[in-house]
GROMACS .gro file of C-alpha atoms in nm:
model
  171
    1UNK     CA    1 -18.223 -17.104  20.646
    2UNK     CA    2 -17.950 -17.350  20.555
    3UNK     CA    3 -17.641 -17.380  20.777
    4UNK     CA    4 -17.302 -17.444  20.623
    5UNK     CA    5 -17.121 -17.727  20.802
    6UNK     CA    6 -16.754 -17.775  20.701
    7UNK     CA    7 -16.630 -18.129  20.764
    8UNK     CA    8 -16.271 -18.241  20.731
    9UNK     CA    9 -16.183 -18.509  20.474
   10UNK     CA   10 -16.531 -18.529  20.321
   11UNK     CA   11 -16.387 -18.527  19.970
   12UNK     CA   12 -16.102 -18.767  20.039
   13UNK     CA   13 -16.306 -19.011  20.245
   14UNK     CA   14 -16.638 -19.030  20.061
   15UNK     CA   15 -16.562 -18.849  19.735
   16UNK     CA   16 -16.813 -18.568  19.786
   17UNK     CA   17 -16.736 -18.199  19.821
   18UNK     CA   18 -17.083 -18.112  19.949
   19UNK     CA   19 -17.423 -18.256  20.017
   20UNK     CA   20 -17.760 -18.136  20.149
   21UNK     CA   21 -17.836 -18.281  20.489
   22UNK     CA   22 -18.135 -18.514  20.484
   23UNK     CA   23 -18.314 -18.312  20.755
   24UNK     CA   24 -18.280 -18.007  20.526
   25UNK     CA   25 -18.105 -17.807  20.797
   26UNK     CA   26 -17.789 -17.730  20.602
   27UNK     CA   27 -17.520 -17.815  20.354
   28UNK     CA   28 -17.222 -18.024  20.461
   29UNK     CA   29 -16.909 -17.924  20.274
   30UNK     CA   30 -16.551 -18.043  20.262
   31UNK     CA   31 -16.353 -17.815  20.493
   32UNK     CA   32 -16.040 -17.799  20.275
   33UNK     CA   33 -16.235 -17.711  19.960
   34UNK     CA   34 -16.445 -17.457  20.150
   35UNK     CA   35 -16.139 -17.283  20.296
   36UNK     CA   36 -15.924 -17.282  19.979
   37UNK     CA   37 -15.979 -16.995  19.737
   38UNK     CA   38 -15.869 -17.211  19.448
   39UNK     CA   39 -16.191 -17.410  19.493
   40UNK     CA   40 -16.415 -17.099  19.509
   41UNK     CA   41 -16.581 -17.160  19.171
   42UNK     CA   42 -16.634 -17.527  19.248
   43UNK     CA   43 -16.786 -17.442  19.588
   44UNK     CA   44 -17.019 -17.182  19.433
   45UNK     CA   45 -17.151 -17.450  19.195
   46UNK     CA   46 -17.172 -17.710  19.474
   47UNK     CA   47 -17.373 -17.473  19.695
   48UNK     CA   48 -17.605 -17.382  19.406
   49UNK     CA   49 -17.641 -17.755  19.324
   50UNK     CA   50 -17.737 -17.839  19.683
   51UNK     CA   51 -17.981 -17.547  19.694
   52UNK     CA   52 -18.126 -17.695  19.378
   53UNK     CA   53 -18.187 -18.019  19.566
   54UNK     CA   54 -18.344 -17.815  19.849
   55UNK     CA   55 -18.581 -17.634  19.613
   56UNK     CA   56 -18.657 -17.914  19.371
   57UNK     CA   57 -18.643 -18.228  19.586
   58UNK     CA   58 -18.749 -18.111  19.936
   59UNK     CA   59 -19.033 -18.364  19.957
   60UNK     CA   60 -18.810 -18.649  19.848
   61UNK     CA   61 -18.556 -18.558  20.115
   62UNK     CA   62 -18.829 -18.535  20.382
   63UNK     CA   63 -18.966 -18.876  20.286
   64UNK     CA   64 -18.626 -19.041  20.287
   65UNK     CA   65 -18.527 -18.875  20.614
   66UNK     CA   66 -18.849 -18.983  20.786
   67UNK     CA   67 -18.806 -19.341  20.667
   68UNK     CA   68 -18.431 -19.392  20.701
   69UNK     CA   69 -18.306 -19.125  20.946
   70UNK     CA   70 -17.983 -19.078  20.745
   71UNK     CA   71 -17.751 -18.839  20.927
   72UNK     CA   72 -17.387 -18.934  20.869
   73UNK     CA   73 -17.196 -18.868  20.545
   74UNK     CA   74 -17.123 -19.241  20.502
   75UNK     CA   75 -17.494 -19.325  20.532
   76UNK     CA   76 -17.579 -19.061  20.269
   77UNK     CA   77 -17.314 -19.193  20.032
   78UNK     CA   78 -17.436 -19.547  20.082
   79UNK     CA   79 -17.792 -19.441  20.008
   80UNK     CA   80 -17.686 -19.261  19.691
   81UNK     CA   81 -17.475 -19.553  19.570
   82UNK     CA   82 -17.779 -19.784  19.604
   83UNK     CA   83 -18.019 -19.562  19.416
   84UNK     CA   84 -18.133 -19.692  19.077
   85UNK     CA   85 -17.904 -19.537  18.812
   86UNK     CA   86 -18.178 -19.367  18.613
   87UNK     CA   87 -18.331 -19.202  18.921
   88UNK     CA   88 -17.991 -19.091  19.048
   89UNK     CA   89 -17.894 -18.941  18.707
   90UNK     CA   90 -18.227 -18.757  18.685
   91UNK     CA   91 -18.200 -18.629  19.043
   92UNK     CA   92 -17.846 -18.499  18.987
   93UNK     CA   93 -17.917 -18.363  18.637
   94UNK     CA   94 -18.202 -18.152  18.776
   95UNK     CA   95 -17.981 -18.009  19.054
   96UNK     CA   96 -17.698 -17.943  18.805
   97UNK     CA   97 -17.936 -17.773  18.568
   98UNK     CA   98 -18.076 -17.556  18.850
   99UNK     CA   99 -17.724 -17.457  18.961
  100UNK     CA  100 -17.613 -17.374  18.605
  101UNK     CA  101 -17.917 -17.162  18.532
  102UNK     CA  102 -17.895 -16.989  18.870
  103UNK     CA  103 -17.527 -16.902  18.840
  104UNK     CA  104 -17.525 -16.831  18.466
  105UNK     CA  105 -17.848 -16.647  18.374
  106UNK     CA  106 -17.917 -16.682  18.000
  107UNK     CA  107 -17.964 -16.311  17.924
  108UNK     CA  108 -17.629 -16.219  18.081
  109UNK     CA  109 -17.468 -16.520  17.905
  110UNK     CA  110 -17.603 -16.397  17.570
  111UNK     CA  111 -17.439 -16.059  17.637
  112UNK     CA  112 -17.105 -16.218  17.729
  113UNK     CA  113 -17.113 -16.441  17.423
  114UNK     CA  114 -17.187 -16.134  17.208
  115UNK     CA  115 -16.886 -15.954  17.352
  116UNK     CA  116 -16.662 -16.257  17.294
  117UNK     CA  117 -16.787 -16.289  16.937
  118UNK     CA  118 -16.684 -15.928  16.865
  119UNK     CA  119 -16.329 -16.025  16.973
  120UNK     CA  120 -16.338 -16.347  16.776
  121UNK     CA  121 -16.438 -16.160  16.458
  122UNK     CA  122 -16.125 -15.944  16.485
  123UNK     CA  123 -15.895 -16.250  16.485
  124UNK     CA  124 -15.881 -16.409  16.139
  125UNK     CA  125 -15.744 -16.732  16.284
  126UNK     CA  126 -16.024 -16.771  16.537
  127UNK     CA  127 -16.302 -16.676  16.297
  128UNK     CA  128 -16.177 -16.940  16.053
  129UNK     CA  129 -16.157 -17.201  16.327
  130UNK     CA  130 -16.506 -17.109  16.450
  131UNK     CA  131 -16.658 -17.242  16.130
  132UNK     CA  132 -16.433 -17.552  16.124
  133UNK     CA  133 -16.415 -17.647  16.490
  134UNK     CA  134 -16.647 -17.446  16.715
  135UNK     CA  135 -16.571 -17.664  17.019
  136UNK     CA  136 -16.196 -17.586  16.993
  137UNK     CA  137 -16.275 -17.213  16.982
  138UNK     CA  138 -16.512 -17.248  17.274
  139UNK     CA  139 -16.240 -17.416  17.480
  140UNK     CA  140 -16.010 -17.130  17.388
  141UNK     CA  141 -16.251 -16.854  17.492
  142UNK     CA  142 -16.424 -17.029  17.784
  143UNK     CA  143 -16.163 -16.908  18.039
  144UNK     CA  144 -16.273 -16.553  17.960
  145UNK     CA  145 -16.643 -16.642  17.940
  146UNK     CA  146 -16.650 -16.796  18.285
  147UNK     CA  147 -16.497 -16.498  18.466
  148UNK     CA  148 -16.809 -16.277  18.485
  149UNK     CA  149 -17.000 -16.567  18.646
  150UNK     CA  150 -16.725 -16.707  18.874
  151UNK     CA  151 -16.788 -17.059  18.750
  152UNK     CA  152 -16.568 -17.319  18.585
  153UNK     CA  153 -16.508 -17.349  18.216
  154UNK     CA  154 -16.707 -17.673  18.218
  155UNK     CA  155 -17.012 -17.493  18.353
  156UNK     CA  156 -16.983 -17.221  18.086
  157UNK     CA  157 -16.934 -17.474  17.806
  158UNK     CA  158 -17.238 -17.670  17.924
  159UNK     CA  159 -17.455 -17.358  17.954
  160UNK     CA  160 -17.373 -17.211  17.609
  161UNK     CA  161 -17.442 -17.544  17.441
  162UNK     CA  162 -17.764 -17.608  17.636
  163UNK     CA  163 -17.895 -17.265  17.554
  164UNK     CA  164 -17.803 -17.306  17.185
  165UNK     CA  165 -17.565 -17.006  17.202
  166UNK     CA  166 -17.264 -17.187  17.060
  167UNK     CA  167 -17.141 -17.158  16.803
  168UNK     CA  168 -17.244 -16.796  16.758
  169UNK     CA  169 -17.398 -16.723  16.420
  170UNK     CA  170 -17.142 -16.609  16.168
  171UNK     CA  171 -17.247 -16.276  16.017
   0.00000   0.00000   0.00000
């Protein structure tokens, strides 16, 4: 079981809204983000991201914790900032990918894209733009696409592109 530990000023002081504790006992989260409904989508992704680290990188965390005994947010941030760039990018990419796939399952995303495409086909302006500038149309429809998943537009745009679902096939 992971505890949720809200901490004041985490985001403003160390530029992190959440992180998995090195002892794997919980997720530390910025109190203000956690308590503000306007950050609900961001927090959902952050929690899923940290659970991704828990699932995918548990052994790495255990090794680091046993060697360094990192416990304070500043120590964690310092450790991350001193990681080799390629390792850090890979580590974070994996957790982001886990979170995106967890929150936006591909089969449900395919259904939502199909529903959006039906609407796009009824709008001559959008259907014309879809062929010319699919990214512009995606940015136009992503606010609707993200609602069923309670994630940000950025998450939806990333997922549809990664899954090869955008642009939808014109037929």
